[in-house]
Amino acid sequence: MTGNGGTPGFLRVLAVDDEPPALDELAYHLRTDPRVARLHTAGDATEALRVLRDDEVDVIFLDIRMPGLDGMELARVLRQFARPPAIVFVTAYDDGAADAFDLGATDYVRKPVRAERLAEALRRVVGSRVLPSHPAALARAEEDPTIPVELAGSTRMLPRSAVRWVEAQGDYARLHTTEGSHLVRVSLATLADRWADAGFVRIHRSYLVQLRLIAELRLVNSGYVVVVDDAELPVSRRHTRELKDKLVRAAKQEWNR
């Protein structure tokens, strides 16, 4: 375990990796970032828990495949903490991205690590959560969870609030944002269930839409469509009545404010 308390900054960071060369490289890049006030390192989950017993940290950069308790299992333990740290997974594999989504990870960085990629991860920690151990930040993280998406050869955590509508593509889902779209390994049914409380509504077996972003419900020859960001999306007959009711309720709530 090491620390660099003399560095000007505000983030308390823990780096965990069972491979010494990988841990040394990760620690080197983190120490050079001015936002890092203190850095601890651990070679496995057991040592990481000892660090957390004695010191509070804001973010953990965590390897996934480790002997004994692996990174995913440790992350599940951390979620039980009263004030859990943010988690950034650092791994050579991409098959854990879906689980990272379930665990609410802030970012998912692939090895070999690059200084600019770690800097981006730290920006996400600061920007999305202020300080992860702050109660207000924890509430924000619960309100706007992230989902891992592939972008320019790396895995990034996209905030749910950036998603405008979702399109089913087999067992995958395509998330549409104002800047483009991302294909993710999650079914539309799963997202419809998880995101219902956030205002996403099923309008068709192939489409999920953020209700507040619907600009128009229009009757065309083939049935109803909704307009979201100039895109016309079909509304199935089975969802039409429910959608109309939700739009009316949303409008009444807006009028009564």
PDB file of C-alpha atoms in Angstrom:
ATOM      1  CA  MET A   1       0.000   0.000   0.000  1.00  0.00           C
ATOM      2  CA  THR A   2       1.356   3.415  -0.894  1.00  0.00           C
ATOM      3  CA  GLY A   3       0.183   6.984  -0.709  1.00  0.00           C
ATOM      4  CA  ASN A   4       1.157  10.316  -2.260  1.00  0.00           C
ATOM      5  CA  GLY A   5      -0.412  12.754   0.135  1.00  0.00           C
ATOM      6  CA  GLY A   6       1.888  15.581  -0.994  1.00  0.00           C
ATOM      7  CA  THR A   7       0.262  15.813  -4.413  1.00  0.00           C
ATOM      8  CA  PRO A   8      -2.180  18.736  -4.684  1.00  0.00           C
ATOM      9  CA  GLY A   9      -5.620  17.305  -5.409  1.00  0.00           C
ATOM     10  CA  PHE A  10      -8.802  16.058  -3.800  1.00  0.00           C
ATOM     11  CA  LEU A  11      -9.458  12.465  -4.896  1.00  0.00           C
ATOM     12  CA  ARG A  12      -8.561   9.522  -2.682  1.00  0.00           C
ATOM     13  CA  VAL A  13      -7.820   6.610  -4.998  1.00  0.00           C
ATOM     14  CA  LEU A  14      -7.239   2.876  -4.581  1.00  0.00           C
ATOM     15  CA  ALA A  15      -5.692   0.820  -7.424  1.00  0.00           C
ATOM     16  CA  VAL A  16      -6.112  -2.976  -7.277  1.00  0.00           C
ATOM     17  CA  ASP A  17      -4.358  -5.493  -9.554  1.00  0.00           C
ATOM     18  CA  ASP A  18      -2.750  -8.868  -8.834  1.00  0.00           C
ATOM     19  CA  GLU A  19      -0.051  -8.402 -11.504  1.00  0.00           C
ATOM     20  CA  PRO A  20       2.756  -6.177 -10.124  1.00  0.00           C
ATOM     21  CA  PRO A  21       3.840  -4.713 -13.502  1.00  0.00           C
ATOM     22  CA  ALA A  22       0.252  -3.778 -14.357  1.00  0.00           C
ATOM     23  CA  LEU A  23      -0.309  -2.312 -10.892  1.00  0.00           C
ATOM     24  CA  ASP A  24       2.928  -0.312 -11.095  1.00  0.00           C
ATOM     25  CA  GLU A  25       1.939   1.127 -14.473  1.00  0.00           C
ATOM     26  CA  LEU A  26      -1.551   2.001 -13.272  1.00  0.00           C
ATOM     27  CA  ALA A  27      -0.198   3.622 -10.109  1.00  0.00           C
ATOM     28  CA  TYR A  28       2.378   5.596 -12.099  1.00  0.00           C
ATOM     29  CA  HIS A  29      -0.264   7.169 -14.332  1.00  0.00           C
ATOM     30  CA  LEU A  30      -2.601   7.910 -11.428  1.00  0.00           C
ATOM     31  CA  ARG A  31       0.133   9.571  -9.369  1.00  0.00           C
ATOM     32  CA  THR A  32       0.854  12.014 -12.178  1.00  0.00           C
ATOM     33  CA  ASP A  33      -2.750  13.254 -12.307  1.00  0.00           C
ATOM     34  CA  PRO A  34      -3.176  16.475 -10.301  1.00  0.00           C
ATOM     35  CA  ARG A  35      -6.679  15.493  -9.162  1.00  0.00           C
ATOM     36  CA  VAL A  36      -5.292  12.567  -7.147  1.00  0.00           C
ATOM     37  CA  ALA A  37      -4.524  13.628  -3.579  1.00  0.00           C
ATOM     38  CA  ARG A  38      -3.752  10.179  -2.173  1.00  0.00           C
ATOM     39  CA  LEU A  39      -3.123   6.847  -3.847  1.00  0.00           C
ATOM     40  CA  HIS A  40      -3.266   3.413  -2.240  1.00  0.00           C
ATOM     41  CA  THR A  41      -2.407   0.180  -4.031  1.00  0.00           C
ATOM     42  CA  ALA A  42      -3.412  -3.419  -3.339  1.00  0.00           C
ATOM     43  CA  GLY A  43      -2.413  -6.714  -4.942  1.00  0.00           C
ATOM     44  CA  ASP A  44      -5.725  -8.500  -4.372  1.00  0.00           C
ATOM     45  CA  ALA A  45      -9.227  -8.071  -3.019  1.00  0.00           C
ATOM     46  CA  THR A  46      -8.272  -9.060   0.526  1.00  0.00           C
ATOM     47  CA  GLU A  47      -5.608  -6.373   0.711  1.00  0.00           C
ATOM     48  CA  ALA A  48      -8.020  -3.874  -0.859  1.00  0.00           C
ATOM     49  CA  LEU A  49     -10.575  -4.549   1.882  1.00  0.00           C
ATOM     50  CA  ARG A  50      -7.875  -3.993   4.519  1.00  0.00           C
ATOM     51  CA  VAL A  51      -7.148  -0.599   2.946  1.00  0.00           C
ATOM     52  CA  LEU A  52     -10.852   0.266   2.958  1.00  0.00           C
ATOM     53  CA  ARG A  53     -11.139  -0.788   6.603  1.00  0.00           C
ATOM     54  CA  ASP A  54      -8.563   1.836   7.591  1.00  0.00           C
ATOM     55  CA  ASP A  55      -9.100   4.575   4.970  1.00  0.00           C
ATOM     56  CA  GLU A  56     -12.010   6.012   3.010  1.00  0.00           C
ATOM     57  CA  VAL A  57     -11.489   6.338  -0.749  1.00  0.00           C
ATOM     58  CA  ASP A  58     -13.462   8.085  -3.466  1.00  0.00           C
ATOM     59  CA  VAL A  59     -12.730   5.782  -6.390  1.00  0.00           C
ATOM     60  CA  ILE A  60     -11.275   2.305  -6.965  1.00  0.00           C
ATOM     61  CA  PHE A  61      -9.479   1.358 -10.184  1.00  0.00           C
ATOM     62  CA  LEU A  62     -10.132  -2.352 -10.143  1.00  0.00           C
ATOM     63  CA  ASP A  63      -8.827  -5.313 -12.151  1.00  0.00           C
ATOM     64  CA  ILE A  64     -11.452  -7.988 -12.838  1.00  0.00           C
ATOM     65  CA  ARG A  65      -9.629 -11.308 -13.172  1.00  0.00           C
ATOM     66  CA  MET A  66      -7.794 -11.905  -9.915  1.00  0.00           C
ATOM     67  CA  PRO A  67      -7.271 -15.051  -7.799  1.00  0.00           C
ATOM     68  CA  GLY A  68      -9.593 -15.505  -4.848  1.00  0.00           C
ATOM     69  CA  LEU A  69     -12.218 -12.784  -4.761  1.00  0.00           C
ATOM     70  CA  ASP A  70     -12.256 -11.312  -8.277  1.00  0.00           C
ATOM     71  CA  GLY A  71     -13.003  -7.713  -9.229  1.00  0.00           C
ATOM     72  CA  MET A  72     -16.698  -8.237  -9.915  1.00  0.00           C
ATOM     73  CA  GLU A  73     -17.195 -10.011  -6.600  1.00  0.00           C
ATOM     74  CA  LEU A  74     -15.325  -7.257  -4.771  1.00  0.00           C
ATOM     75  CA  ALA A  75     -17.494  -4.644  -6.501  1.00  0.00           C
ATOM     76  CA  ARG A  76     -20.614  -6.402  -5.222  1.00  0.00           C
ATOM     77  CA  VAL A  77     -19.185  -6.258  -1.704  1.00  0.00           C
ATOM     78  CA  LEU A  78     -18.459  -2.558  -2.093  1.00  0.00           C
ATOM     79  CA  ARG A  79     -22.060  -1.845  -3.074  1.00  0.00           C
ATOM     80  CA  GLN A  80     -23.074  -2.873   0.442  1.00  0.00           C
ATOM     81  CA  PHE A  81     -20.974  -0.091   1.992  1.00  0.00           C
ATOM     82  CA  ALA A  82     -22.860   2.830   3.511  1.00  0.00           C
ATOM     83  CA  ARG A  83     -20.834   5.169   1.288  1.00  0.00           C
ATOM     84  CA  PRO A  84     -19.427   3.040  -1.548  1.00  0.00           C
ATOM     85  CA  PRO A  85     -16.607   4.414  -3.705  1.00  0.00           C
ATOM     86  CA  ALA A  86     -16.956   4.871  -7.443  1.00  0.00           C
ATOM     87  CA  ILE A  87     -15.644   1.921  -9.422  1.00  0.00           C
ATOM     88  CA  VAL A  88     -13.562   2.035 -12.590  1.00  0.00           C
ATOM     89  CA  PHE A  89     -12.806  -1.411 -13.951  1.00  0.00           C
ATOM     90  CA  VAL A  90      -9.389  -1.799 -15.591  1.00  0.00           C
ATOM     91  CA  THR A  91      -9.120  -5.029 -17.550  1.00  0.00           C
ATOM     92  CA  ALA A  92      -7.699  -6.676 -20.655  1.00  0.00           C
ATOM     93  CA  TYR A  93     -11.091  -8.251 -21.429  1.00  0.00           C
ATOM     94  CA  ASP A  94     -14.373  -6.868 -22.703  1.00  0.00           C
ATOM     95  CA  ASP A  95     -16.683  -9.677 -21.580  1.00  0.00           C
ATOM     96  CA  GLY A  96     -17.387  -8.003 -18.237  1.00  0.00           C
ATOM     97  CA  ALA A  97     -18.915  -4.818 -19.631  1.00  0.00           C
ATOM     98  CA  ALA A  98     -22.524  -5.974 -19.154  1.00  0.00           C
ATOM     99  CA  ASP A  99     -21.847  -6.907 -15.521  1.00  0.00           C
ATOM    100  CA  ALA A 100     -20.150  -3.525 -15.044  1.00  0.00           C
ATOM    101  CA  PHE A 101     -23.394  -1.914 -16.192  1.00  0.00           C
ATOM    102  CA  ASP A 102     -25.360  -3.900 -13.615  1.00  0.00           C
ATOM    103  CA  LEU A 103     -22.948  -2.819 -10.881  1.00  0.00           C
ATOM    104  CA  GLY A 104     -23.169   0.870 -11.774  1.00  0.00           C
ATOM    105  CA  ALA A 105     -19.494   1.262 -12.679  1.00  0.00           C
ATOM    106  CA  THR A 106     -18.384   4.757 -13.600  1.00  0.00           C
ATOM    107  CA  ASP A 107     -16.071   3.579 -16.379  1.00  0.00           C
ATOM    108  CA  TYR A 108     -14.541   0.485 -17.980  1.00  0.00           C
ATOM    109  CA  VAL A 109     -10.940   0.919 -19.134  1.00  0.00           C
ATOM    110  CA  ARG A 110      -9.109  -1.653 -21.212  1.00  0.00           C
ATOM    111  CA  LYS A 111      -5.492  -2.623 -20.802  1.00  0.00           C
ATOM    112  CA  PRO A 112      -2.893  -1.625 -21.731  1.00  0.00           C
ATOM    113  CA  VAL A 113      -3.777   1.562 -19.906  1.00  0.00           C
ATOM    114  CA  ARG A 114      -3.017   4.946 -21.411  1.00  0.00           C
ATOM    115  CA  ALA A 115      -2.554   8.125 -19.399  1.00  0.00           C
ATOM    116  CA  GLU A 116      -5.159  10.031 -21.408  1.00  0.00           C
ATOM    117  CA  ARG A 117      -7.712   7.231 -20.974  1.00  0.00           C
ATOM    118  CA  LEU A 118      -7.216   7.185 -17.196  1.00  0.00           C
ATOM    119  CA  ALA A 119      -7.511  10.970 -17.176  1.00  0.00           C
ATOM    120  CA  GLU A 120     -10.855  10.627 -18.949  1.00  0.00           C
ATOM    121  CA  ALA A 121     -11.986   8.084 -16.344  1.00  0.00           C
ATOM    122  CA  LEU A 122     -11.088  10.516 -13.561  1.00  0.00           C
ATOM    123  CA  ARG A 123     -13.017  13.260 -15.343  1.00  0.00           C
ATOM    124  CA  ARG A 124     -16.032  10.973 -15.382  1.00  0.00           C
ATOM    125  CA  VAL A 125     -15.690  10.295 -11.670  1.00  0.00           C
ATOM    126  CA  VAL A 126     -15.492  13.993 -10.879  1.00  0.00           C
ATOM    127  CA  GLY A 127     -18.085  15.122 -13.420  1.00  0.00           C
ATOM    128  CA  SER A 128     -20.765  12.532 -12.773  1.00  0.00           C
ATOM    129  CA  ARG A 129     -20.476  12.180  -9.029  1.00  0.00           C
ATOM    130  CA  VAL A 130     -18.696  15.249  -7.673  1.00  0.00           C
ATOM    131  CA  LEU A 131     -17.100  13.119  -4.955  1.00  0.00           C
ATOM    132  CA  PRO A 132     -18.395   9.539  -4.902  1.00  0.00           C
ATOM    133  CA  SER A 133     -18.461   9.420  -1.094  1.00  0.00           C
ATOM    134  CA  HIS A 134     -20.696  12.504  -0.906  1.00  0.00           C
ATOM    135  CA  PRO A 135     -24.375  11.594  -0.220  1.00  0.00           C
ATOM    136  CA  ALA A 136     -25.642  13.956  -2.942  1.00  0.00           C
ATOM    137  CA  ALA A 137     -23.301  12.325  -5.424  1.00  0.00           C
ATOM    138  CA  LEU A 138     -24.569   8.868  -4.495  1.00  0.00           C
ATOM    139  CA  ALA A 139     -28.151   9.986  -5.077  1.00  0.00           C
ATOM    140  CA  ARG A 140     -27.198  11.365  -8.495  1.00  0.00           C
ATOM    141  CA  ALA A 141     -25.505   8.112  -9.456  1.00  0.00           C
ATOM    142  CA  GLU A 142     -28.659   6.173  -8.578  1.00  0.00           C
ATOM    143  CA  GLU A 143     -30.806   8.601 -10.588  1.00  0.00           C
ATOM    144  CA  ASP A 144     -28.608   8.494 -13.686  1.00  0.00           C
ATOM    145  CA  PRO A 145     -26.898   5.103 -13.996  1.00  0.00           C
ATOM    146  CA  THR A 146     -24.492   4.334 -16.814  1.00  0.00           C
ATOM    147  CA  ILE A 147     -24.281   1.626 -19.457  1.00  0.00           C
ATOM    148  CA  PRO A 148     -21.065   0.430 -21.173  1.00  0.00           C
ATOM    149  CA  VAL A 149     -20.778   1.221 -24.887  1.00  0.00           C
ATOM    150  CA  GLU A 150     -18.035   0.677 -27.456  1.00  0.00           C
ATOM    151  CA  LEU A 151     -16.496   3.870 -28.788  1.00  0.00           C
ATOM    152  CA  ALA A 152     -13.315   4.233 -30.843  1.00  0.00           C
ATOM    153  CA  GLY A 153     -11.866   0.940 -29.662  1.00  0.00           C
ATOM    154  CA  SER A 154     -12.578   1.485 -25.975  1.00  0.00           C
ATOM    155  CA  THR A 155     -15.467   0.900 -23.595  1.00  0.00           C
ATOM    156  CA  ARG A 156     -17.107   4.027 -22.190  1.00  0.00           C
ATOM    157  CA  MET A 157     -19.888   4.381 -19.644  1.00  0.00           C
ATOM    158  CA  LEU A 158     -22.805   6.266 -21.216  1.00  0.00           C
ATOM    159  CA  PRO A 159     -25.196   8.011 -18.792  1.00  0.00           C
ATOM    160  CA  ARG A 160     -28.810   6.939 -19.185  1.00  0.00           C
ATOM    161  CA  SER A 161     -29.859  10.591 -19.435  1.00  0.00           C
ATOM    162  CA  ALA A 162     -28.092  10.804 -22.816  1.00  0.00           C
ATOM    163  CA  VAL A 163     -30.338   8.129 -24.341  1.00  0.00           C
ATOM    164  CA  ARG A 164     -33.278   9.442 -26.383  1.00  0.00           C
ATOM    165  CA  TRP A 165     -34.767   6.173 -27.611  1.00  0.00           C
ATOM    166  CA  VAL A 166     -33.810   2.517 -27.899  1.00  0.00           C
ATOM    167  CA  GLU A 167     -34.219   0.113 -30.800  1.00  0.00           C
ATOM    168  CA  ALA A 168     -34.216  -3.683 -30.483  1.00  0.00           C
ATOM    169  CA  GLN A 169     -31.795  -5.592 -32.687  1.00  0.00           C
ATOM    170  CA  GLY A 170     -32.170  -9.265 -31.832  1.00  0.00           C
ATOM    171  CA  ASP A 171     -30.720  -9.929 -28.384  1.00  0.00           C
ATOM    172  CA  TYR A 172     -29.010  -6.523 -28.520  1.00  0.00           C
ATOM    173  CA  ALA A 173     -30.288  -2.965 -28.194  1.00  0.00           C
ATOM    174  CA  ARG A 174     -29.222   0.157 -30.064  1.00  0.00           C
ATOM    175  CA  LEU A 175     -29.142   3.273 -27.893  1.00  0.00           C
ATOM    176  CA  HIS A 176     -29.833   6.472 -29.817  1.00  0.00           C
ATOM    177  CA  THR A 177     -28.399   9.761 -28.518  1.00  0.00           C
ATOM    178  CA  THR A 178     -28.129  13.225 -30.030  1.00  0.00           C
ATOM    179  CA  GLU A 179     -24.576  12.381 -31.115  1.00  0.00           C
ATOM    180  CA  GLY A 180     -25.141   8.945 -32.659  1.00  0.00           C
ATOM    181  CA  SER A 181     -26.039   5.412 -31.618  1.00  0.00           C
ATOM    182  CA  HIS A 182     -24.427   2.535 -29.727  1.00  0.00           C
ATOM    183  CA  LEU A 183     -25.131  -1.205 -29.923  1.00  0.00           C
ATOM    184  CA  VAL A 184     -25.066  -2.868 -26.504  1.00  0.00           C
ATOM    185  CA  ARG A 185     -25.374  -6.472 -25.350  1.00  0.00           C
ATOM    186  CA  VAL A 186     -28.602  -5.941 -23.408  1.00  0.00           C
ATOM    187  CA  SER A 187     -32.112  -6.867 -24.524  1.00  0.00           C
ATOM    188  CA  LEU A 188     -34.814  -4.245 -25.018  1.00  0.00           C
ATOM    189  CA  ALA A 189     -37.025  -6.095 -22.526  1.00  0.00           C
ATOM    190  CA  THR A 190     -34.322  -5.800 -19.859  1.00  0.00           C
ATOM    191  CA  LEU A 191     -33.912  -2.061 -20.426  1.00  0.00           C
ATOM    192  CA  ALA A 192     -37.690  -1.532 -20.481  1.00  0.00           C
ATOM    193  CA  ASP A 193     -37.908  -3.141 -17.044  1.00  0.00           C
ATOM    194  CA  ARG A 194     -34.897  -1.333 -15.550  1.00  0.00           C
ATOM    195  CA  TRP A 195     -35.672   2.092 -16.996  1.00  0.00           C
ATOM    196  CA  ALA A 196     -39.439   2.259 -16.530  1.00  0.00           C
ATOM    197  CA  ASP A 197     -39.121   4.432 -13.427  1.00  0.00           C
ATOM    198  CA  ALA A 198     -36.923   6.872 -15.371  1.00  0.00           C
ATOM    199  CA  GLY A 199     -39.685   7.681 -17.873  1.00  0.00           C
ATOM    200  CA  PHE A 200     -38.876   5.213 -20.655  1.00  0.00           C
ATOM    201  CA  VAL A 201     -41.988   3.668 -22.204  1.00  0.00           C
ATOM    202  CA  ARG A 202     -42.457   0.751 -24.559  1.00  0.00           C
ATOM    203  CA  ILE A 203     -44.251   1.900 -27.734  1.00  0.00           C
ATOM    204  CA  HIS A 204     -43.576  -1.172 -29.864  1.00  0.00           C
ATOM    205  CA  ARG A 205     -41.941  -4.571 -29.473  1.00  0.00           C
ATOM    206  CA  SER A 206     -38.866  -3.011 -31.088  1.00  0.00           C
ATOM    207  CA  TYR A 207     -38.847   0.490 -29.554  1.00  0.00           C
ATOM    208  CA  LEU A 208     -38.411   2.101 -26.142  1.00  0.00           C
ATOM    209  CA  VAL A 209     -38.721   5.889 -25.857  1.00  0.00           C
ATOM    210  CA  GLN A 210     -38.126   8.560 -23.242  1.00  0.00           C
ATOM    211  CA  LEU A 211     -41.683   9.842 -22.724  1.00  0.00           C
ATOM    212  CA  ARG A 212     -40.753  13.484 -22.091  1.00  0.00           C
ATOM    213  CA  LEU A 213     -38.933  13.655 -25.447  1.00  0.00           C
ATOM    214  CA  ILE A 214     -41.965  12.736 -27.550  1.00  0.00           C
ATOM    215  CA  ALA A 215     -42.707  15.855 -29.582  1.00  0.00           C
ATOM    216  CA  GLU A 216     -45.743  14.491 -31.405  1.00  0.00           C
ATOM    217  CA  LEU A 217     -48.091  11.510 -31.620  1.00  0.00           C
ATOM    218  CA  ARG A 218     -49.311  11.341 -35.197  1.00  0.00           C
ATOM    219  CA  LEU A 219     -51.834   9.159 -37.033  1.00  0.00           C
ATOM    220  CA  VAL A 220     -50.581   7.943 -40.406  1.00  0.00           C
ATOM    221  CA  ASN A 221     -51.941   5.409 -42.889  1.00  0.00           C
ATOM    222  CA  SER A 222     -50.296   2.451 -41.177  1.00  0.00           C
ATOM    223  CA  GLY A 223     -51.187   3.541 -37.639  1.00  0.00           C
ATOM    224  CA  TYR A 224     -49.660   5.867 -35.074  1.00  0.00           C
ATOM    225  CA  VAL A 225     -46.089   7.119 -34.932  1.00  0.00           C
ATOM    226  CA  VAL A 226     -44.262   9.268 -32.403  1.00  0.00           C
ATOM    227  CA  VAL A 227     -41.734  11.926 -33.313  1.00  0.00           C
ATOM    228  CA  VAL A 228     -38.506  12.086 -31.313  1.00  0.00           C
ATOM    229  CA  ASP A 229     -35.640  14.252 -32.575  1.00  0.00           C
ATOM    230  CA  ASP A 230     -37.213  14.319 -36.072  1.00  0.00           C
ATOM    231  CA  ALA A 231     -37.295  10.500 -36.160  1.00  0.00           C
ATOM    232  CA  GLU A 232     -40.677   8.823 -36.696  1.00  0.00           C
ATOM    233  CA  LEU A 233     -41.039   5.667 -34.618  1.00  0.00           C
ATOM    234  CA  PRO A 234     -43.977   3.257 -34.995  1.00  0.00           C
ATOM    235  CA  VAL A 235     -46.446   2.701 -32.169  1.00  0.00           C
ATOM    236  CA  SER A 236     -48.030  -0.748 -32.080  1.00  0.00           C
ATOM    237  CA  ARG A 237     -51.784  -1.097 -31.543  1.00  0.00           C
ATOM    238  CA  ARG A 238     -51.320  -2.841 -28.193  1.00  0.00           C
ATOM    239  CA  HIS A 239     -49.292   0.103 -26.840  1.00  0.00           C
ATOM    240  CA  THR A 240     -51.319   2.967 -28.343  1.00  0.00           C
ATOM    241  CA  ARG A 241     -53.926   3.381 -25.572  1.00  0.00           C
ATOM    242  CA  GLU A 242     -51.370   3.128 -22.774  1.00  0.00           C
ATOM    243  CA  LEU A 243     -49.098   5.635 -24.509  1.00  0.00           C
ATOM    244  CA  LYS A 244     -51.947   8.133 -24.972  1.00  0.00           C
ATOM    245  CA  ASP A 245     -52.850   7.828 -21.291  1.00  0.00           C
ATOM    246  CA  LYS A 246     -49.263   8.430 -20.224  1.00  0.00           C
ATOM    247  CA  LEU A 247     -48.932  11.460 -22.482  1.00  0.00           C
ATOM    248  CA  VAL A 248     -52.158  12.935 -21.060  1.00  0.00           C
ATOM    249  CA  ARG A 249     -51.034  12.324 -17.461  1.00  0.00           C
ATOM    250  CA  ALA A 250     -47.638  13.869 -18.204  1.00  0.00           C
ATOM    251  CA  ALA A 251     -49.306  16.943 -19.706  1.00  0.00           C
ATOM    252  CA  LYS A 252     -51.619  17.343 -16.686  1.00  0.00           C
ATOM    253  CA  GLN A 253     -48.677  17.119 -14.311  1.00  0.00           C
ATOM    254  CA  GLU A 254     -46.909  19.820 -16.293  1.00  0.00           C
ATOM    255  CA  TRP A 255     -49.974  22.091 -16.201  1.00  0.00           C
ATOM    256  CA  ASN A 256     -50.361  21.650 -12.444  1.00  0.00           C
ATOM    257  CA  ARG A 257     -46.836  22.705 -11.602  1.00  0.00           C
TER     258      ARG A 257
END
